[in-house]
Tab-separated table of C-alpha atoms and ligand atoms in Angstrom:
chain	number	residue	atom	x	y	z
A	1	UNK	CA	0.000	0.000	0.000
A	2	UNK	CA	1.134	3.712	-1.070
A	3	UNK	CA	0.401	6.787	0.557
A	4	UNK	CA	0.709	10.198	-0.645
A	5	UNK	CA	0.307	12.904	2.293
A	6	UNK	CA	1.271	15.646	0.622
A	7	UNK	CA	-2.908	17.458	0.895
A	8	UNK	CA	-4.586	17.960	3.570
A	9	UNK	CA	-6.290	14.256	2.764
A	10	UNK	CA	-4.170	10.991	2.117
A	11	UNK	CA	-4.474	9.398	-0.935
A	12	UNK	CA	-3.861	5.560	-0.772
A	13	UNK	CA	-3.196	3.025	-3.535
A	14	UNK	CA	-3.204	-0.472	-3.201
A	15	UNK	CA	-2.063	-2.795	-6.304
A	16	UNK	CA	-3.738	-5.984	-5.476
A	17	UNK	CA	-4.248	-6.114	-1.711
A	18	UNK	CA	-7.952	-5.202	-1.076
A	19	UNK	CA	-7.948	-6.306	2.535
A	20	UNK	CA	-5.648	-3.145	3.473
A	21	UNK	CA	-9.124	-0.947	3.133
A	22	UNK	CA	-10.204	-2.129	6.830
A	23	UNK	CA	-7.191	-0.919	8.380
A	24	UNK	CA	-7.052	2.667	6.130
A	25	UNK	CA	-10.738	3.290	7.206
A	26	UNK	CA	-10.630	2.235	10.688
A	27	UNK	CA	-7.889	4.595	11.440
A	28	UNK	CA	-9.725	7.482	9.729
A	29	UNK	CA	-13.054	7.061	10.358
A	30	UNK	CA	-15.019	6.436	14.146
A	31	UNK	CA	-17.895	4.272	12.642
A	32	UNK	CA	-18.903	1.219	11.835
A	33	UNK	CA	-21.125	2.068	8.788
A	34	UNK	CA	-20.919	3.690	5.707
A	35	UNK	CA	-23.227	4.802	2.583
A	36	UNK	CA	-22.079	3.729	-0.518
A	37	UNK	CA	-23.261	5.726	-3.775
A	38	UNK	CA	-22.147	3.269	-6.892
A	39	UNK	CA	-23.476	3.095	-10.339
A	40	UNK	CA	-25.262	0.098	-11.699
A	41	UNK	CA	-21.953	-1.332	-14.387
A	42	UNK	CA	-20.225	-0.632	-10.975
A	43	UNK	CA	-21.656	-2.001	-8.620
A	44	UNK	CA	-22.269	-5.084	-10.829
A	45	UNK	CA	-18.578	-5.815	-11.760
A	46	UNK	CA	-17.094	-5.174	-8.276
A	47	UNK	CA	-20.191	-6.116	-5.410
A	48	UNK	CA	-18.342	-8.940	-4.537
A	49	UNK	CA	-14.907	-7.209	-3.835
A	50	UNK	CA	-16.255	-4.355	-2.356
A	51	UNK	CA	-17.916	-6.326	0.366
A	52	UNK	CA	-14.549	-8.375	1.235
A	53	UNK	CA	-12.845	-4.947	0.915
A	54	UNK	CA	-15.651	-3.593	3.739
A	55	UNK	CA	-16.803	-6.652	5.292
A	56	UNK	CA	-16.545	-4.989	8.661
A	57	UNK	CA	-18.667	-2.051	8.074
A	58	UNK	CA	-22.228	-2.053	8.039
A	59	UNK	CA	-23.040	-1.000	4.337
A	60	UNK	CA	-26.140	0.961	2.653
A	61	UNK	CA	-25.573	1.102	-1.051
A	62	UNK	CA	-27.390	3.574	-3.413
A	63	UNK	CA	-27.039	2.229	-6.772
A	64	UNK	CA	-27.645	4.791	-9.612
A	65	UNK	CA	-28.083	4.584	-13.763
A	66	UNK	CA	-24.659	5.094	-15.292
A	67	UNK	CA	-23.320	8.091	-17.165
A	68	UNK	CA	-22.882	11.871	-17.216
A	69	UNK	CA	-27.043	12.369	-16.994
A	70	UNK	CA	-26.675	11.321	-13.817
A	71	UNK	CA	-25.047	14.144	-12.580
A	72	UNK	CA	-28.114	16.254	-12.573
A	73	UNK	CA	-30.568	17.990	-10.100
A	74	UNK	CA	-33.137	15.136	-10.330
A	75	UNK	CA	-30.662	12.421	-9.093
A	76	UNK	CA	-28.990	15.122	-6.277
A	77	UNK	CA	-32.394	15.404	-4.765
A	78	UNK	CA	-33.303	11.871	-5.375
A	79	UNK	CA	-30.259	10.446	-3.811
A	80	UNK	CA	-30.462	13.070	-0.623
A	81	UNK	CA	-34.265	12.068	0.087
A	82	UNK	CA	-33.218	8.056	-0.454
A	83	UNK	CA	-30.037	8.841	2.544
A	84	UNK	CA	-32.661	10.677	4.084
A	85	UNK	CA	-35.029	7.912	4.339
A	86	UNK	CA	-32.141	5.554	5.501
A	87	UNK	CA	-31.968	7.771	8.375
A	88	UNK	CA	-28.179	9.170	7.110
A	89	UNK	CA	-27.060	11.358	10.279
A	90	UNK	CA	-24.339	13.842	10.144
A	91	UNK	CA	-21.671	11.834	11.578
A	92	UNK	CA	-21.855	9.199	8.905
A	93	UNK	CA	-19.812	8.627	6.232
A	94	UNK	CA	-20.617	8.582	2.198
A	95	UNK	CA	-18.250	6.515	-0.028
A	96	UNK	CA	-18.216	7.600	-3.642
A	97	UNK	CA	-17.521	4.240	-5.340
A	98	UNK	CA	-17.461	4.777	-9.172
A	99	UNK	CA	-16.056	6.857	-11.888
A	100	UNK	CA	-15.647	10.297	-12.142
A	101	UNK	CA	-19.275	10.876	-12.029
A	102	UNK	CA	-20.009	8.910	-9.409
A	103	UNK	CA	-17.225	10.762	-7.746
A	104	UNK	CA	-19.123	14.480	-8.030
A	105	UNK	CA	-22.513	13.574	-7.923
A	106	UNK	CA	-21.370	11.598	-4.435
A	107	UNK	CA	-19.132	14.548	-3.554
A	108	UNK	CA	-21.626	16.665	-3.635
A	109	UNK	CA	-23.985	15.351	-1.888
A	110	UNK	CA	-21.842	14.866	0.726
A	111	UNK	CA	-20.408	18.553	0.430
A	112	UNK	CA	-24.321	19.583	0.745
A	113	UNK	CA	-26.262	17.345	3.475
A	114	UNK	CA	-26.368	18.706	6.872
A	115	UNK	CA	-23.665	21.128	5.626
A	116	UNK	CA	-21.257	19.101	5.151
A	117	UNK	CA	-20.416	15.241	6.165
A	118	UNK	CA	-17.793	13.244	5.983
A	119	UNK	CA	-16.598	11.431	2.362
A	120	UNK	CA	-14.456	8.796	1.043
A	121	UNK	CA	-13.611	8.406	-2.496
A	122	UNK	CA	-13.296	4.633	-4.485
A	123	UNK	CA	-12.086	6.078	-7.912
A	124	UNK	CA	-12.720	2.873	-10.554
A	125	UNK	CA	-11.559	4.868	-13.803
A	126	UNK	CA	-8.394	5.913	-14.686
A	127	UNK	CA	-9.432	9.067	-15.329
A	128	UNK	CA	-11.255	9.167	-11.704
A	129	UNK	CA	-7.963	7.364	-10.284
A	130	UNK	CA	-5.508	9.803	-11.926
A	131	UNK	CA	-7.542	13.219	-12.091
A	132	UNK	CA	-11.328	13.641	-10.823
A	133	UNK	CA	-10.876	12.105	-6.784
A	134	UNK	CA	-8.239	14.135	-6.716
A	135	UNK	CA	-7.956	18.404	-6.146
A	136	UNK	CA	-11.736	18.138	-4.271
A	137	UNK	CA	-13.746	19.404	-7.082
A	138	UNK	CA	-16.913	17.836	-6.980
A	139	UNK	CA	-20.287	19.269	-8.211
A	140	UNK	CA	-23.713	18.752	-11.102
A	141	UNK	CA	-24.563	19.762	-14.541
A	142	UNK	CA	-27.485	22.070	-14.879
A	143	UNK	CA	-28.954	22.659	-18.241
A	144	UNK	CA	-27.004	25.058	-19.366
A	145	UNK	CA	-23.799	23.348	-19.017
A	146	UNK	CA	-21.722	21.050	-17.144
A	147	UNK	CA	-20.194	21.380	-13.495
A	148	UNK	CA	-21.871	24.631	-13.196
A	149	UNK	CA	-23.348	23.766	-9.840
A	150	UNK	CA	-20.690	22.633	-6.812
A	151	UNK	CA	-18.298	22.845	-4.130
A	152	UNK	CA	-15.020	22.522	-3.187
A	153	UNK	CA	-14.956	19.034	-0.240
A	154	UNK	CA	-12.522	17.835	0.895
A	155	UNK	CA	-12.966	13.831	1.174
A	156	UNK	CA	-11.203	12.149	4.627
A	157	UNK	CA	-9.014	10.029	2.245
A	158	UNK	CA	-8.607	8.639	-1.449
A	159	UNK	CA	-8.354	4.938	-1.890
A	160	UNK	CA	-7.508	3.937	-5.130
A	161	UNK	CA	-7.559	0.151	-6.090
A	162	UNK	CA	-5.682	-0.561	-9.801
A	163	UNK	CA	-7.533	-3.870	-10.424
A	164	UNK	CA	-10.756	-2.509	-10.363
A	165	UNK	CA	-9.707	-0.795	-13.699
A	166	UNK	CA	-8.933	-4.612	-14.985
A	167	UNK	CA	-13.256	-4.568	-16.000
A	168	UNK	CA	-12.910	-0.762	-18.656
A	169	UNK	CA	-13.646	-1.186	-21.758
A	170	UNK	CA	-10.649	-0.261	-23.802
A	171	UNK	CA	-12.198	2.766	-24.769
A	172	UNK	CA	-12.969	3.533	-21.125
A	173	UNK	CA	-9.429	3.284	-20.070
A	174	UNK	CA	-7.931	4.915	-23.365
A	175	UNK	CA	-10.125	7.856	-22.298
A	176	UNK	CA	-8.614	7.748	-19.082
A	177	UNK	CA	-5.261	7.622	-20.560
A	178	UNK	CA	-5.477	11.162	-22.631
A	179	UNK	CA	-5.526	12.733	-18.511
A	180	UNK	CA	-1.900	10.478	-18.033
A	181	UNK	CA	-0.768	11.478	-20.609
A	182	UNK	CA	-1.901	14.893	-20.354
A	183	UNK	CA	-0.056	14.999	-16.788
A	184	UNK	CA	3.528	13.995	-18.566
A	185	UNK	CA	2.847	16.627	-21.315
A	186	UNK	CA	2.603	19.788	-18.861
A	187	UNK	CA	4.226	18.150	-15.803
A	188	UNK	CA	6.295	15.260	-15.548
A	189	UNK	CA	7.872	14.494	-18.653
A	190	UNK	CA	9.244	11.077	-17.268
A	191	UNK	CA	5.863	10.007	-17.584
A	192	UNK	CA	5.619	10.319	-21.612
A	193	UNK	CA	9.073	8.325	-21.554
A	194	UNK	CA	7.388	5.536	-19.242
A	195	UNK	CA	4.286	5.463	-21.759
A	196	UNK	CA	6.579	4.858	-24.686
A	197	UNK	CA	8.381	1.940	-23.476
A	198	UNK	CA	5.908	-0.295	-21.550
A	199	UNK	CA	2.160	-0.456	-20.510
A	200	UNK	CA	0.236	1.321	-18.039
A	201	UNK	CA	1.404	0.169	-14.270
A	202	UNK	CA	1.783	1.417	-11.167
A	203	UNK	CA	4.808	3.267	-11.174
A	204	UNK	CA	3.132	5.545	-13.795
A	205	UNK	CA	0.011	5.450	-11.985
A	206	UNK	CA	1.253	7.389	-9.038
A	207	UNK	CA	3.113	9.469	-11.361
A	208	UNK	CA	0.036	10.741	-12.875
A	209	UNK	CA	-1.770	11.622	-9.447
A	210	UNK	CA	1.377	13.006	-8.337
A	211	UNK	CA	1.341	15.502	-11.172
A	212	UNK	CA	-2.419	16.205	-10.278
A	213	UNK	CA	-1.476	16.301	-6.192
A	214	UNK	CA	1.850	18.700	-6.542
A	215	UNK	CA	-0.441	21.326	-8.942
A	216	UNK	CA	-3.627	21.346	-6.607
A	217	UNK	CA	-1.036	21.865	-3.775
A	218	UNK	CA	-0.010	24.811	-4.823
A	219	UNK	CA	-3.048	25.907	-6.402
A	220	UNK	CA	-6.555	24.550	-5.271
A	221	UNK	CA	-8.537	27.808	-5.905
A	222	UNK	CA	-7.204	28.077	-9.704
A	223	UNK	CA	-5.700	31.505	-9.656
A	224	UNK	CA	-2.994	30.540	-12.247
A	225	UNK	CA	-0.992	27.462	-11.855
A	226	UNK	CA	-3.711	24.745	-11.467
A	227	UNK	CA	-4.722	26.125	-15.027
A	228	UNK	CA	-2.383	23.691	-17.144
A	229	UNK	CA	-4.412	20.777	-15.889
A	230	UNK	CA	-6.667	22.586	-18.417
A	231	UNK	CA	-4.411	21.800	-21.633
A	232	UNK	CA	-6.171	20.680	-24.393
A	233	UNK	CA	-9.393	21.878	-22.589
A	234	UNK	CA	-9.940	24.954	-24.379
A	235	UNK	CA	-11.330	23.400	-27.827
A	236	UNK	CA	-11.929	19.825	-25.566
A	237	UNK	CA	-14.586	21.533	-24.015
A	238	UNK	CA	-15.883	23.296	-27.004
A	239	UNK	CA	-15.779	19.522	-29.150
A	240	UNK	CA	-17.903	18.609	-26.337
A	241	UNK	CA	-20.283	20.846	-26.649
A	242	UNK	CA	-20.152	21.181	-30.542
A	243	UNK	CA	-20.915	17.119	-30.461
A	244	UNK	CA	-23.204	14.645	-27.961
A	245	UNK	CA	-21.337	14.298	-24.654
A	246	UNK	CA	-22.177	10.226	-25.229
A	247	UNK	CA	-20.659	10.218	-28.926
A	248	UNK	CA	-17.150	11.900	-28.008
A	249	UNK	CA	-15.390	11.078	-24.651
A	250	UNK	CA	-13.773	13.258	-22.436
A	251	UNK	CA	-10.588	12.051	-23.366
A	252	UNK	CA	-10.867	12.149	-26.824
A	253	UNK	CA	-12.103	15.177	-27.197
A	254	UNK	CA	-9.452	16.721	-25.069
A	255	UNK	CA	-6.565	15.054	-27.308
A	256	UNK	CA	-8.038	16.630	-30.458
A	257	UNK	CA	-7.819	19.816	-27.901
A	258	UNK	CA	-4.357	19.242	-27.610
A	259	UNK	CA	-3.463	18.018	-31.210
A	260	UNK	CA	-4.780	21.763	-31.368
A	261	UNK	CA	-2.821	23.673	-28.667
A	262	UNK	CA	0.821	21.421	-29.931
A	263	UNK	CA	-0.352	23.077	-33.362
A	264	UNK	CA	-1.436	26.264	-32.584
A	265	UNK	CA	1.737	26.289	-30.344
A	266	UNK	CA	3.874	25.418	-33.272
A	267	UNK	CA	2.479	28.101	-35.213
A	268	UNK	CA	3.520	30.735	-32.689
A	269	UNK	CA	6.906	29.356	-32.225
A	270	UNK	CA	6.381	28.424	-28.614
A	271	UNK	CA	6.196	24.213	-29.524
A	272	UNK	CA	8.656	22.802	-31.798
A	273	UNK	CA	7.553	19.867	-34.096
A	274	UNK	CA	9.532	16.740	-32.154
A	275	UNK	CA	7.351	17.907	-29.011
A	276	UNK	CA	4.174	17.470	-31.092
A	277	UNK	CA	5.402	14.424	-32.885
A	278	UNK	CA	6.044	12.371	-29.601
A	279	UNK	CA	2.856	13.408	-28.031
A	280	UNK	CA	0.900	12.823	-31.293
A	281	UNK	CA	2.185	9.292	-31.643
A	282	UNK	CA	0.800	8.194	-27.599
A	283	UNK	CA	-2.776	9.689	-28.382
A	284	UNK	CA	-2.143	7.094	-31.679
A	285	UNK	CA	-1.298	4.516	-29.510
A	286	UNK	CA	-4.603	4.943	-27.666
A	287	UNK	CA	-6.841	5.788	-30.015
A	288	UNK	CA	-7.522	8.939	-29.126
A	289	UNK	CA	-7.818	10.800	-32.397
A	290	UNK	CA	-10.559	8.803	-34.212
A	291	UNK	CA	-12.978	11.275	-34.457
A	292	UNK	CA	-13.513	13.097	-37.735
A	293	UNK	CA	-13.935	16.967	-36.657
A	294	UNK	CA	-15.757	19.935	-38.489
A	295	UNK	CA	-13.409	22.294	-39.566
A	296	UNK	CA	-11.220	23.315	-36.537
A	297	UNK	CA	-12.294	26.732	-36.645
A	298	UNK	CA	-15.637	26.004	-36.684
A	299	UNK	CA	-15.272	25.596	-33.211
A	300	UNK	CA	-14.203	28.289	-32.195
A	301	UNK	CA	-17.367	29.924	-31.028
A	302	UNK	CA	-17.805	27.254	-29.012
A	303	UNK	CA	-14.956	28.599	-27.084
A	304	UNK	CA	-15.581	29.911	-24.187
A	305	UNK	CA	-14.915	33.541	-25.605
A	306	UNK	CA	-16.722	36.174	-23.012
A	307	UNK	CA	-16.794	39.948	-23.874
A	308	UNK	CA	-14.125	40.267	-20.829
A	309	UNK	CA	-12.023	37.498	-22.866
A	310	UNK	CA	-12.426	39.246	-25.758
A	311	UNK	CA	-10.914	42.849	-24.552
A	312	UNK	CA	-8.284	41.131	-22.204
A	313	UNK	CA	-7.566	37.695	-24.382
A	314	UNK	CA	-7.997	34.534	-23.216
A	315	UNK	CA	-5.821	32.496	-21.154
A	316	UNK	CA	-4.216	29.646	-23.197
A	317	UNK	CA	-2.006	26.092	-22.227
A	318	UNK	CA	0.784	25.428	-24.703
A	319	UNK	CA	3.106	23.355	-24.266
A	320	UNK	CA	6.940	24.779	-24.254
A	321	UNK	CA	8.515	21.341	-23.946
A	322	UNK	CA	7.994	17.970	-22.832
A	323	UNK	CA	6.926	18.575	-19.145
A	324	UNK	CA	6.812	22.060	-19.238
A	325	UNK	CA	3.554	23.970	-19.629
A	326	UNK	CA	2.843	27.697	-20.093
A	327	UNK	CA	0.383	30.121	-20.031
A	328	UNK	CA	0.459	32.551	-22.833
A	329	UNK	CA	-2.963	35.462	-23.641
A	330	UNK	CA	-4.498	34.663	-27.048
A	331	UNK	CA	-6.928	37.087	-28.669
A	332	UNK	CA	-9.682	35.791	-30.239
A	333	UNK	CA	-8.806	36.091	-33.709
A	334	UNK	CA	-5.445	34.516	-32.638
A	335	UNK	CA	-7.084	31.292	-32.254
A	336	UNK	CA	-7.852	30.584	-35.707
A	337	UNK	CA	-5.507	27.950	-37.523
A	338	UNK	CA	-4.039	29.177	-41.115
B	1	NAD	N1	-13.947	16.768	-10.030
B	1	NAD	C1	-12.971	16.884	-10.888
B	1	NAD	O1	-11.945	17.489	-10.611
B	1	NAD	C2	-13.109	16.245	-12.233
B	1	NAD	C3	-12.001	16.146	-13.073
B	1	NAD	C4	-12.147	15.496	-14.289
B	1	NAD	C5	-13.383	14.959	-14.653
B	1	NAD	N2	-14.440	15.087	-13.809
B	1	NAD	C6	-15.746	14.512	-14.151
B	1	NAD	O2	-15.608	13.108	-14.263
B	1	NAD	C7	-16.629	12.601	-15.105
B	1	NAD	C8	-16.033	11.569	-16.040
B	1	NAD	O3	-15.481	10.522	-15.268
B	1	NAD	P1	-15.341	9.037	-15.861
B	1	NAD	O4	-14.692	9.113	-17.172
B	1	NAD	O5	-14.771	8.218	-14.791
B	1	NAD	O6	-16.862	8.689	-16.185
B	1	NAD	P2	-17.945	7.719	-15.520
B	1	NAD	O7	-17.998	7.850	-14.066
B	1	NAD	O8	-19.199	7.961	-16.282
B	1	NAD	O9	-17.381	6.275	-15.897
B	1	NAD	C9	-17.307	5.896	-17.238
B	1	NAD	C10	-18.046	4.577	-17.479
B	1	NAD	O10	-17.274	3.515	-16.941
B	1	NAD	C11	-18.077	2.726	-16.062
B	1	NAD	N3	-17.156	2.201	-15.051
B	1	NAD	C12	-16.669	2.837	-13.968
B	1	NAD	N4	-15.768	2.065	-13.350
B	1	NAD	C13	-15.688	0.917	-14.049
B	1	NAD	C14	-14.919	-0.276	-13.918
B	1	NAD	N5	-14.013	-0.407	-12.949
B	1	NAD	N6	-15.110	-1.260	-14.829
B	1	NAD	C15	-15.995	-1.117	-15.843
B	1	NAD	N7	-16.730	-0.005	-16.018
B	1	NAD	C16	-16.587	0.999	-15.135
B	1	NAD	C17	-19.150	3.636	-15.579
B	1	NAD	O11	-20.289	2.932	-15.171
B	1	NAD	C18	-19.408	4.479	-16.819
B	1	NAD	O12	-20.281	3.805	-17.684
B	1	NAD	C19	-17.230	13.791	-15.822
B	1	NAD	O13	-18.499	14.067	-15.276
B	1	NAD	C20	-16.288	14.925	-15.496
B	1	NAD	O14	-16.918	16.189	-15.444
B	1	NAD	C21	-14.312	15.714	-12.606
């Protein structure tokens, strides 16, 4: 079992030893039962490990439909009346088990009821394990976009188990994989090295989160640094929106966003073409840029381009070298490719 202390909150991970949860939750956490919010692909795979892992707790589990819709007002309430009804009390404890969403939706309900109790995240994606449990984000969509509604909570500790992400879908954990990589491009450059020469383990696991850990450290509130995480976001987010959340992943949609920023970076001199070339050839490896896109600058407006953007320019990730981000003001009509 690892540890990483350097937040306020440990974050554990445990390669193939799930009885070590017992002993990481009864030295955190004064109770003997817990509330676990799962999702139904979830909760289906990984039941029967998840009891062994908490076979001495006395466990409630909410089980929820899978996927991004879930993260909504209508499930929030929902899931607060159903702890309500099981007679949840502020001392309790809420484990997020599940993916990213699972991981928010949980989070905030836990950031919300009674004001606050306590939480424990089971991250079962890579991109959970290596990004969203970590930097205590956690919030909803609302209609007019996503993550618009939430908090910042800390959770009481972080366990992360690698063989739960044995059951992805290859296109599940290549998704996951663009946020790894993503992490060696603006961060840890060791990491792209790892990626070249052998498969995902957990040396480069804990790599990944320790990118993640060492920004939020020095930046939870995002006043400058903790905006690289956001490479590749800019047009990512804008893809997103452009397409169906369900037809283009999170992951793919932010590698086309940073096929875009190594390009756009080349054309203003600040990337040079061996830098794109290497980081081009892992999305390949993954899959990552299968998706045939409308014109690039058709996107554009997509952007999230405000009138305060507009005067002041907006805030952009390139990448200078492998490992080293930076933050350079683009003007609007800067953006455009050709
Ligand atoms: N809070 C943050 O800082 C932060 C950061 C990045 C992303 N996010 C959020 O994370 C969400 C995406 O997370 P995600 O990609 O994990 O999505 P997800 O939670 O929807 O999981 C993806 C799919 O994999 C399934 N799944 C989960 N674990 C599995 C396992 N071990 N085996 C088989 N299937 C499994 C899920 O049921 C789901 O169908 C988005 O809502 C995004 O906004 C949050």
């Amino acid at each position: 079992l690892k540890a990483i202390r350097d937040l306020s909150y440990p974050i554990y991970i445990e390669q193939d030893n799930v009885k070590t949860f017992q002993e990481v939750f009864s030295n955190h956490v004064n109770q003997s039962r817990a509330f676990v919010v799962t999702d139904d692909n979830v909760w289906t795979l990984h039941r029967q490990v998840f009891m062994e892992m908490t076979s001495n707790l006395l466990i409630e589990t909410i089980v929820v439909k899978p996927g991004e819709q879930s993260k909504s007002f209508e499930v929030f309430e929902s899931l607060i009346q159903t702890l309500i009804n099981k007679q949840i009390k502020r001392d309790d404890v809420i484990i997020a088990f599940g993916g990213g969403v699972i991981g928010d939706l949980a989070g905030f309900v836990a950031a919300s009821l009674f004001r606050g109790i306590s939480l424990i995240h089971i991250p079962t994606t890579v991109l959970a394990q290596v990004d969203s449990s970590i930097g205590s984000k956690v919030g909803i969509n609302v209609s007019s976009g996503k993550n618009l509604v939430g908090a910042f909570k800390d959770p009481v500790f972080v366990y992360t188990f690698m063989p739960f992400l044995n059951t992805l879908t290859t296109r599940e954990f290549n998704n996951g994989m663009a946020e790894v990589i993503k992490a060696g491009a603006i961060y840890d450059g060791s990491i792209i090295d790892d990626l070249q020469q052998k498969s995902f383990d957990m040396s480069i696991l804990v790599k990944a989160i320790m990118v993640k850990v060492n920004v939020v450290k020095k930046d939870k509130y995002e006043h400058e640094l903790r905006m690289i995480l956001n490479f590749g976001h800019t047009l990512g987010h804008a893809i997103e929106k452009a397409h169906n959340y369900d037809v283009i992943k999170h992951g793919e949609a932010i590698s086309l966003g940073m096929k875009y920023a190594l390009l756009l970076g080349e054309k203003y001199g600040i990337t040079d073409a061996s830098t794109t070339k290497t980081l081009l050839s892992l999305f390949d490896k993954y899959n990552l840029l299968n998706h045939t896109l409308n014109d690039i600058n058709s996107y554009i407006e997509f952007m999230k381009v405000d009138k305060k953007q507009r005067q002041d320019g907006l805030k952009f990730v390139f990448i200078e070298s492998i490992g080293k981000a930076v933050i350079r003001r683009l003007k609007e009509e800067d953006l455009y490719v050709n």
